[in-house]
Coordinates of C-alpha atoms in Angstrom, one line a residue:
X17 CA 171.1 152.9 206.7
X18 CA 171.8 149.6 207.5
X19 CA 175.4 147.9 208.1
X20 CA 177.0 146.2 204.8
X21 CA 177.8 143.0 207.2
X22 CA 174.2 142.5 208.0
X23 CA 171.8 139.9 207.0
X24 CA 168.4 139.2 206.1
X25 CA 166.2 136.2 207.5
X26 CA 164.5 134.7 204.3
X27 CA 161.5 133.5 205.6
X28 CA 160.2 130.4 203.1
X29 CA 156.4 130.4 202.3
X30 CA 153.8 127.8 203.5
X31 CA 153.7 125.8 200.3
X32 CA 157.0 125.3 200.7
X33 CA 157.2 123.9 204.2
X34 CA 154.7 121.5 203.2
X35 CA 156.2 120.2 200.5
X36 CA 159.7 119.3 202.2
X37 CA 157.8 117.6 204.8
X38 CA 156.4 115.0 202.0
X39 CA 158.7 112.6 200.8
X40 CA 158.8 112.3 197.0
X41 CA 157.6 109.1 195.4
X42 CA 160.3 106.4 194.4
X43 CA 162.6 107.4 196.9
X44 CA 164.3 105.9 200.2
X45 CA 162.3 108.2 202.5
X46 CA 159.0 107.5 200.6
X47 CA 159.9 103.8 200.7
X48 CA 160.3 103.6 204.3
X49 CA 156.9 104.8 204.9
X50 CA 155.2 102.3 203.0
X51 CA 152.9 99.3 204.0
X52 CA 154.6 96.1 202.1
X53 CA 152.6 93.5 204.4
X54 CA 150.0 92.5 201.8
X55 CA 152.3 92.4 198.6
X56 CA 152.4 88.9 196.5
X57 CA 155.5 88.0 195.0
X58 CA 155.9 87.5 191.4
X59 CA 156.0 83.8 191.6
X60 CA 152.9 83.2 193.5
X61 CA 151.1 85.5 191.1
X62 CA 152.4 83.7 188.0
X63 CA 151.1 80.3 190.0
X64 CA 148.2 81.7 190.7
X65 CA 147.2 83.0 187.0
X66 CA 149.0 81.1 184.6
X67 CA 148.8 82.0 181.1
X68 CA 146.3 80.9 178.9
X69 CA 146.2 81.3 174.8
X70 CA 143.2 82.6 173.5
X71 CA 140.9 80.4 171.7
X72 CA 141.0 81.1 168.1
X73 CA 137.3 82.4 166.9
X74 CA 135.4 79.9 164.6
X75 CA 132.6 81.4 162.3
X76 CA 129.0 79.9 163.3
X77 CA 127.6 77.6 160.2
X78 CA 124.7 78.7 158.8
X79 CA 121.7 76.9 160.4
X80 CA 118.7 75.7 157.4
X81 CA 116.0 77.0 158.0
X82 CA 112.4 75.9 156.6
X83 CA 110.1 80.0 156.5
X84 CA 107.0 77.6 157.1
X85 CA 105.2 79.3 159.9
X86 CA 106.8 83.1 159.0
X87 CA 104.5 82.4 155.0
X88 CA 101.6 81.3 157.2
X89 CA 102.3 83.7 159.8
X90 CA 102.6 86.8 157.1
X91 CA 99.7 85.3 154.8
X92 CA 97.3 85.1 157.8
X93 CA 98.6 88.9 158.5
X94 CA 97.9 90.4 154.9
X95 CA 94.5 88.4 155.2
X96 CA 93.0 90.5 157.8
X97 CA 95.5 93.9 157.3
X98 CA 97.4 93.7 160.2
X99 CA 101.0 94.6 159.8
X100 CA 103.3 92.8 162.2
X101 CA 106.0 94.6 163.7
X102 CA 109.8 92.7 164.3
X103 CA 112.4 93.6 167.0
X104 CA 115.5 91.9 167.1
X105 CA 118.5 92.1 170.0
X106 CA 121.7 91.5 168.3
X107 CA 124.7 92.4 170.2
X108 CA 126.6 89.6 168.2
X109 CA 126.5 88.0 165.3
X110 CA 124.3 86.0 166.7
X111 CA 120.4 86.7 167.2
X112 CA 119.5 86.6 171.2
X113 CA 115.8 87.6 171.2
X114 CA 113.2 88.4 169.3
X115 CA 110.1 89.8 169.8
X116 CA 106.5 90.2 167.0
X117 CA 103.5 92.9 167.6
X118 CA 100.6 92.1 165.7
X119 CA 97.3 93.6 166.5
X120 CA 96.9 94.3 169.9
X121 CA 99.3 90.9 171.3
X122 CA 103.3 90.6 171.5
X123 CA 105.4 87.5 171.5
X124 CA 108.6 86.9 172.8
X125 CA 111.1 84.5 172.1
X126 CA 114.6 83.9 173.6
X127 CA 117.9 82.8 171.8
X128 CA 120.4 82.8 171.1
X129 CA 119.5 81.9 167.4
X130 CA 122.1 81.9 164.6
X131 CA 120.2 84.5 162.0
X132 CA 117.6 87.0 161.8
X133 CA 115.3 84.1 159.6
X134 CA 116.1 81.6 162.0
X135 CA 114.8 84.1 164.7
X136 CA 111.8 85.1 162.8
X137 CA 110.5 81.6 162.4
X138 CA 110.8 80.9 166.1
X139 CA 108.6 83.6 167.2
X140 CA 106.2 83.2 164.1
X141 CA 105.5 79.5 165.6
X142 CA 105.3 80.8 168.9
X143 CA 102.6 83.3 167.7
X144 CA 100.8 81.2 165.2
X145 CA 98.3 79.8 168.0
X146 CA 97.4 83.4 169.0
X147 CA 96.8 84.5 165.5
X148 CA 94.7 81.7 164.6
X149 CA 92.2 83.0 167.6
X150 CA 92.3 86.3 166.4
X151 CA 91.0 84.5 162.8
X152 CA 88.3 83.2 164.5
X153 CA 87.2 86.2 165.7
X154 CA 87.4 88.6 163.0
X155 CA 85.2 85.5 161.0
X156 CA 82.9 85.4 163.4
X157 CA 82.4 89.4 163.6
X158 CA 82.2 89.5 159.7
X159 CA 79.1 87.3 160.0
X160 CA 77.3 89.2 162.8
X161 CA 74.0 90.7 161.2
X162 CA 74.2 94.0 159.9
X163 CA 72.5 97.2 161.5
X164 CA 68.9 97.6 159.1
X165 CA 69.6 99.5 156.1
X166 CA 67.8 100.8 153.4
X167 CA 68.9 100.9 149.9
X168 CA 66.7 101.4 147.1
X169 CA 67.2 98.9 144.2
X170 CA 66.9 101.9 141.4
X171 CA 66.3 101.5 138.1
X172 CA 67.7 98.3 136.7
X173 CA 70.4 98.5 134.0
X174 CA 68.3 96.9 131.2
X175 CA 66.4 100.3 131.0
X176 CA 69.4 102.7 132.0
X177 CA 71.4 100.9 128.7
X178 CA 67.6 101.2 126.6
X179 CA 69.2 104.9 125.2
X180 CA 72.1 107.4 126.0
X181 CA 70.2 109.3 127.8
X182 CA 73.3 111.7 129.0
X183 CA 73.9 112.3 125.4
X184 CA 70.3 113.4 124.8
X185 CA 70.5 115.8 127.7
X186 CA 74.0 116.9 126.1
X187 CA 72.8 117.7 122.9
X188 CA 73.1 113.9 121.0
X189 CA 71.5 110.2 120.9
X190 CA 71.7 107.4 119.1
X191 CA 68.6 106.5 117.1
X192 CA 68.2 103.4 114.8
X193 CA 67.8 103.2 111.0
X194 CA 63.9 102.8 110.3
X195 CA 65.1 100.3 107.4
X196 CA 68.1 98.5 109.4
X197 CA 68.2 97.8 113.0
X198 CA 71.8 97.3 112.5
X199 CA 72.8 100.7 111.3
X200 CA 73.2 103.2 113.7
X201 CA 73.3 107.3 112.9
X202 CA 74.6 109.5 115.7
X203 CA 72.6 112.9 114.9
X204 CA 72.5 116.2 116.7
X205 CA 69.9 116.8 119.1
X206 CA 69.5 120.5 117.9
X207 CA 65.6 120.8 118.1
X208 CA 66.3 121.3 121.8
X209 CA 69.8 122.4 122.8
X210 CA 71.1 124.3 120.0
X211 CA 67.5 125.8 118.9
X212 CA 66.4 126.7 122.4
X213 CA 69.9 128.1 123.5
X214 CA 69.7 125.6 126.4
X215 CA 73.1 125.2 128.5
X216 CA 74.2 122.3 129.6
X217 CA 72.8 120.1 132.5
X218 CA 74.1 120.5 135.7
X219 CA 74.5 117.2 138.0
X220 CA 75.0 116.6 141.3
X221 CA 75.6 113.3 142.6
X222 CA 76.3 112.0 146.1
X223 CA 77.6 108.8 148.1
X224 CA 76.7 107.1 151.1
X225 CA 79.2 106.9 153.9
X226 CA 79.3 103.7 154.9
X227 CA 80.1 100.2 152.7
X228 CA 78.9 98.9 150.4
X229 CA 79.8 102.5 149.0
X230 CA 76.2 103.7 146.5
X231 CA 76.1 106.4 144.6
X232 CA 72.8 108.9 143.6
X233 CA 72.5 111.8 141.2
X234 CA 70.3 114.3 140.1
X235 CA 69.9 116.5 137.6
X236 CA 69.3 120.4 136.8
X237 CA 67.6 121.5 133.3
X238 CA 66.6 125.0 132.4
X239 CA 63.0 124.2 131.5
X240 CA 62.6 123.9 135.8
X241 CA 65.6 124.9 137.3
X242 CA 64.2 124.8 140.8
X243 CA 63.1 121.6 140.8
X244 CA 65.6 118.8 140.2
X245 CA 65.5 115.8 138.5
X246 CA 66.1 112.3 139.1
X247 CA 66.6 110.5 143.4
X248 CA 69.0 111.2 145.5
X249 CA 67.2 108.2 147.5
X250 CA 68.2 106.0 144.9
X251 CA 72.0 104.2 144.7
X252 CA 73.7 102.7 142.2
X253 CA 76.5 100.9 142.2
X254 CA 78.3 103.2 140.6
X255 CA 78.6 106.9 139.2
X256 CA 78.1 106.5 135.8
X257 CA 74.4 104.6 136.5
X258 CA 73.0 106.8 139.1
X259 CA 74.0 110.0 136.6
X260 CA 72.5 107.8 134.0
X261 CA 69.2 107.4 136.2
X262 CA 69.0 111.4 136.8
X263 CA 69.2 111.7 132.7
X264 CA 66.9 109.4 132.0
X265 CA 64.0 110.7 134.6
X266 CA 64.9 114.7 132.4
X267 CA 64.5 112.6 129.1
X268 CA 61.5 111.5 130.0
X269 CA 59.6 114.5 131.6
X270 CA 61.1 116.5 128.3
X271 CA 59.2 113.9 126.3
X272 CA 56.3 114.7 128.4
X273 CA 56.3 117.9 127.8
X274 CA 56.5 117.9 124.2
X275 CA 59.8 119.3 124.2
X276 CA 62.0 116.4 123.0
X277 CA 61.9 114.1 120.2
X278 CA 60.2 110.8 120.8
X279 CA 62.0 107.6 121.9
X280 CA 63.8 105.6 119.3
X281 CA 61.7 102.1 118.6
X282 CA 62.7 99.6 120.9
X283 CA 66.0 97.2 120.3
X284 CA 64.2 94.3 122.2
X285 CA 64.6 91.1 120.6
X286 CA 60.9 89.5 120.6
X287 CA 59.8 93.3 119.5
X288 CA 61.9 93.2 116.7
X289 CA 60.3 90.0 115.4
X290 CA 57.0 91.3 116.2
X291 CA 57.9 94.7 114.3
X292 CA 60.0 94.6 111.9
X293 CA 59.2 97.9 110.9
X294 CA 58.8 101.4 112.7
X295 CA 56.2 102.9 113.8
X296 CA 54.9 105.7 112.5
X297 CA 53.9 108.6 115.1
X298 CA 51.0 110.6 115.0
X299 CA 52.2 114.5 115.4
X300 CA 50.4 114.8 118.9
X301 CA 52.3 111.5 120.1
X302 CA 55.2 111.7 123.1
X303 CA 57.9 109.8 124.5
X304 CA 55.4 108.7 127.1
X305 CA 52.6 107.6 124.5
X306 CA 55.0 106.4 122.5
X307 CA 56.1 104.1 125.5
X308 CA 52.7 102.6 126.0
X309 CA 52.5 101.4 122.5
X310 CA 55.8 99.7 122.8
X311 CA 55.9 98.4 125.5
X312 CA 54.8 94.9 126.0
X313 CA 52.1 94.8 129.2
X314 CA 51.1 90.9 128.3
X315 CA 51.4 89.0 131.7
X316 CA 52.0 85.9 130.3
X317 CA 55.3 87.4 129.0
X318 CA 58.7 86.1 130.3
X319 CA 60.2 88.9 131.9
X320 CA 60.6 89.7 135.9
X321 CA 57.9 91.2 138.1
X322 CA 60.5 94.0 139.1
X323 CA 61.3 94.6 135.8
X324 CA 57.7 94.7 134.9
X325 CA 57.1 97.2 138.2
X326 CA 60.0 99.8 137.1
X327 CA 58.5 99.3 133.1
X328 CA 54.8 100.2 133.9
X329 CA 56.3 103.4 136.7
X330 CA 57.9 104.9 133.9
X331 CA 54.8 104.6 131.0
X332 CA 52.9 106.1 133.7
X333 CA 55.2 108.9 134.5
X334 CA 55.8 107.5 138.2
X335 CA 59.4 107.8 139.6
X336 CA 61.3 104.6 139.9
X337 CA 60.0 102.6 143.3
X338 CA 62.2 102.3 146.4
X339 CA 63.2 99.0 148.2
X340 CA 62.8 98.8 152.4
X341 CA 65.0 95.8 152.9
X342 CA 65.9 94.6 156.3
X343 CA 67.6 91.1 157.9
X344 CA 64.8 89.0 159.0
X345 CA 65.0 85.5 160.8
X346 CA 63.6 81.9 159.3
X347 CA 59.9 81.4 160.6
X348 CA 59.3 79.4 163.4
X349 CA 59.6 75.7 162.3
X350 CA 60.9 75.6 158.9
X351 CA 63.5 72.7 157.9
X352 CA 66.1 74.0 156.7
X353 CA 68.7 72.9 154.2
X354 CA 72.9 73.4 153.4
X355 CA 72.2 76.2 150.7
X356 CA 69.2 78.0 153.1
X357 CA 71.2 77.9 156.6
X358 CA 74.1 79.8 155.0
X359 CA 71.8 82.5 153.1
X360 CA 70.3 85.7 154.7
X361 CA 66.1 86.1 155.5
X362 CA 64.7 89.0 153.8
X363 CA 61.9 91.7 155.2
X364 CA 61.3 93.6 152.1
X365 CA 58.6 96.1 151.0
X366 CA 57.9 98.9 148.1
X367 CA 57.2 102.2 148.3
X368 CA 56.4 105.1 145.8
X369 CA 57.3 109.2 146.0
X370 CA 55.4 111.7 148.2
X371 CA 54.9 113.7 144.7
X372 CA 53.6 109.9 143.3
X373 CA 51.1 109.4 146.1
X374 CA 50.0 112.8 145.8
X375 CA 48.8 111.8 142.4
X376 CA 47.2 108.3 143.1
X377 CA 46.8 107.6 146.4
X378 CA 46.4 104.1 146.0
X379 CA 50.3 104.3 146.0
X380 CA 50.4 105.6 149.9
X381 CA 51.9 102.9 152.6
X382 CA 54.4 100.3 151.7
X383 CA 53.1 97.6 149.6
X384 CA 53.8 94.0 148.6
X385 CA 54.9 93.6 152.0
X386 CA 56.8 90.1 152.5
X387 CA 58.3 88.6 155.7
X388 CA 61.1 85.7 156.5
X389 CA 61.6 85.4 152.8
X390 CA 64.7 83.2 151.9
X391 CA 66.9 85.6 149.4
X392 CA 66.8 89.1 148.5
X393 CA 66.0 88.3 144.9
X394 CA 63.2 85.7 146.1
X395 CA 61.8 88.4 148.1
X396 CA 62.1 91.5 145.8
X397 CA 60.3 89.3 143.0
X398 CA 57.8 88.8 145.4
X399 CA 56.8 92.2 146.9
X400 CA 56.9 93.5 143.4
X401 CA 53.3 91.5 142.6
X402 CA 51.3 93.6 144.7
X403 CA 52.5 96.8 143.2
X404 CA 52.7 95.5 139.9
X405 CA 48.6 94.7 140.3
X406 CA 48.2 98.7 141.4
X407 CA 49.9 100.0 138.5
X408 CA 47.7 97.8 136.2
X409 CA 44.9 98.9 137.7
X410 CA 46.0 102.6 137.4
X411 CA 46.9 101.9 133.4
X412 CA 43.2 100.2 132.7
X413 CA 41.2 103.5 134.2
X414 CA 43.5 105.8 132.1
X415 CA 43.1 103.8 129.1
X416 CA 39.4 103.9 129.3
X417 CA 39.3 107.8 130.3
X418 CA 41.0 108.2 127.4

């Protein structure tokens, strides 16, 4: 054991050696090691930075501001469907720059500016030159000639609007009072659907993909359900004609057939004063027959030669013709006018079905082919001649075979 009068050696640890050998801050012994050589005195700092208010904040007035180039600017925009895209940088109240996509180009204009409409008008001016060119170009484009297309005139609407054809198919028409033109009886077409347990017609239309957007139907009966009626070569402006077309061609080849009720007398103005009475059918007689009777074949008669063309194609139980129409150039050293420089030059042509040159082959080949024709009515009115001459021909041999 060890003596009571002994005593132990307290050796401190190496934290604490350290920290007795640094002088703690604020006092005498820190003081004394400190650099003072660069130290201002209070009274050369004060001379050095003497005190200044602050300036008291004024509110910016609001600038006027006349929108003339941002309406122009926007109206141009909405013209040709280009939406313009705005970025402002505010990092005050005020506006410092601004900056417009439109299209493919971007504008930039710097500030400051004292609103967002103030802004706006800046950079519409600045862009306003560029947008202008872009007008230009888009109107030039526009006019470019169009790649050749071929749409077929169709039937025209005088003879689509002659009956309701869809409601014949359907199972009612519209036929007129043999006493009074004026009255009109809707009756139930029950010879054919309801007595020959016929379902209803089935149509299928379709649309061309590019604009102008056309539209062509046909039409499925039970009487040939293979086979189906109507073009799908020929458009129409809309849905309700082509379908119209596609009833009409079924009406007719019904009629044909002897299936179908005749066609009412015809609501034509110079036949009613020629006939003011109906005409009484023989029991052998058809829609078709009863078409040749009515209709008027004179040519001194005012009426159109295409009119005329689609007229004698359906008393002769031809399908409606079709319409090759391309963009042609004036020929070689014509004079010109105002009206003709700013109108289109028309190649134009007819031609009939396979199924209708397979009955007369005198229909084969395009006919009433015209060239550098100003106007597409001009030219259709022409080409229409030669084929209008065929099918006279055509109706003079069957009338004397018969």
């Amino acid at each position: 054991m060890s003596s009571p009068n002994a005593t132990l050696d307290f050796v401190p640890p190496p934290s604490a050696q350290y920290a007795q050998d640094v002088p703690m801050p604020g006092s005498e012994a820190h003081a004394s090691v400190q650099d003072y050589s660069n130290l201002q005195s209070l009274d050369d700092f004060m001379r050095e930075n003497p005190f200044a208010p602050k300036e008291k904040r004024v509110p910016a007035w609001a600038v006027p501001v006349n929108p003339e180039y941002s309406i122009k600017f926007n109206d141009l925009c909405v013209k040709h469907f280009i939406v313009p895209a705005f970025e402002y940088d505010m990092p005050h109240q005020q506006c410092e720059t601004v900056s417009v996509q439109f299209g493919d180009r971007k504008v930039d204009a710097t500030g400051p500016f004292a609103s967002k409409k103030h802004a706006k008008e800046e950079v519409c001016k600045l862009a306003w030159p560029q947008l202008l060119e872009m007008d230009e170009h888009l109107q030039n484009k526009r006019k470019r000639p169009e790649p050749p297309q071929s749409y077929s005139g169709g039937i025209d609407s005088e003879l689509l609007a002659a009956e309701n054809f869809i409601g014949l198919l359907q199972g009612e028409c519209v036929v007129h009072n043999a006493a009074d033109y004026k009255v009109l009886k809707l009756i139930r077409f029950e010879e054919y659907t309801q007595a020959n347990r016929q379902g209803s017609p089935i149509y299928e239309d379709s649309r061309t993909i590019t604009t102008p957007i056309r539209f062509s139907c046909t039409v499925r009966i039970e009487d040939i359900p293979g086979t189906p009626l109507g073009s799908s070569t020929d458009f129409y402006q809309s849905k309700q004609e082509a379908k119209r077309a596609a009833a009409r061609e079924a009406v007719l080849w019904l009629r044909s057939q002897g299936k179908m009720h005749p066609a009412p007398p015809s609501v034509n103005k110079r036949l009613k004063l020629d006939q003011p009475f109906a005409m009484e059918l023989s029991p052998k007689s058809t829609g078709l027959t009863q078409l040749v009777s009515n209709a008027d074949l004179n040519p001194g008669a005012k009426t159109t030669s295409a009119a005329r063309l689609h007229e004698l194609a359906a008393v002769l139980g031809f399908r409606p013709p079709i319409y090759e129409s391309h963009p042609s150039v004036p020929p070689r050293g014509k004079t010109m006018n105002a009206h003709e420089m700013n109108s289109a030059f028309i190649d134009m042509y007819v031609r009939f079905s396979d199924q209708d040159v397979q009955k007369d082959s005198r229909l084969a080949g395009p006919l009433g082919k015209v060239e550098h024709v100003h106007g597409r009515k001009t030219a259709k009115e022409q080409c229409c001649r030669e084929a209008v001459r065929i099918l006279e021909e055509i109706q003079r041999e069957r009338a004397q075979e018969s």
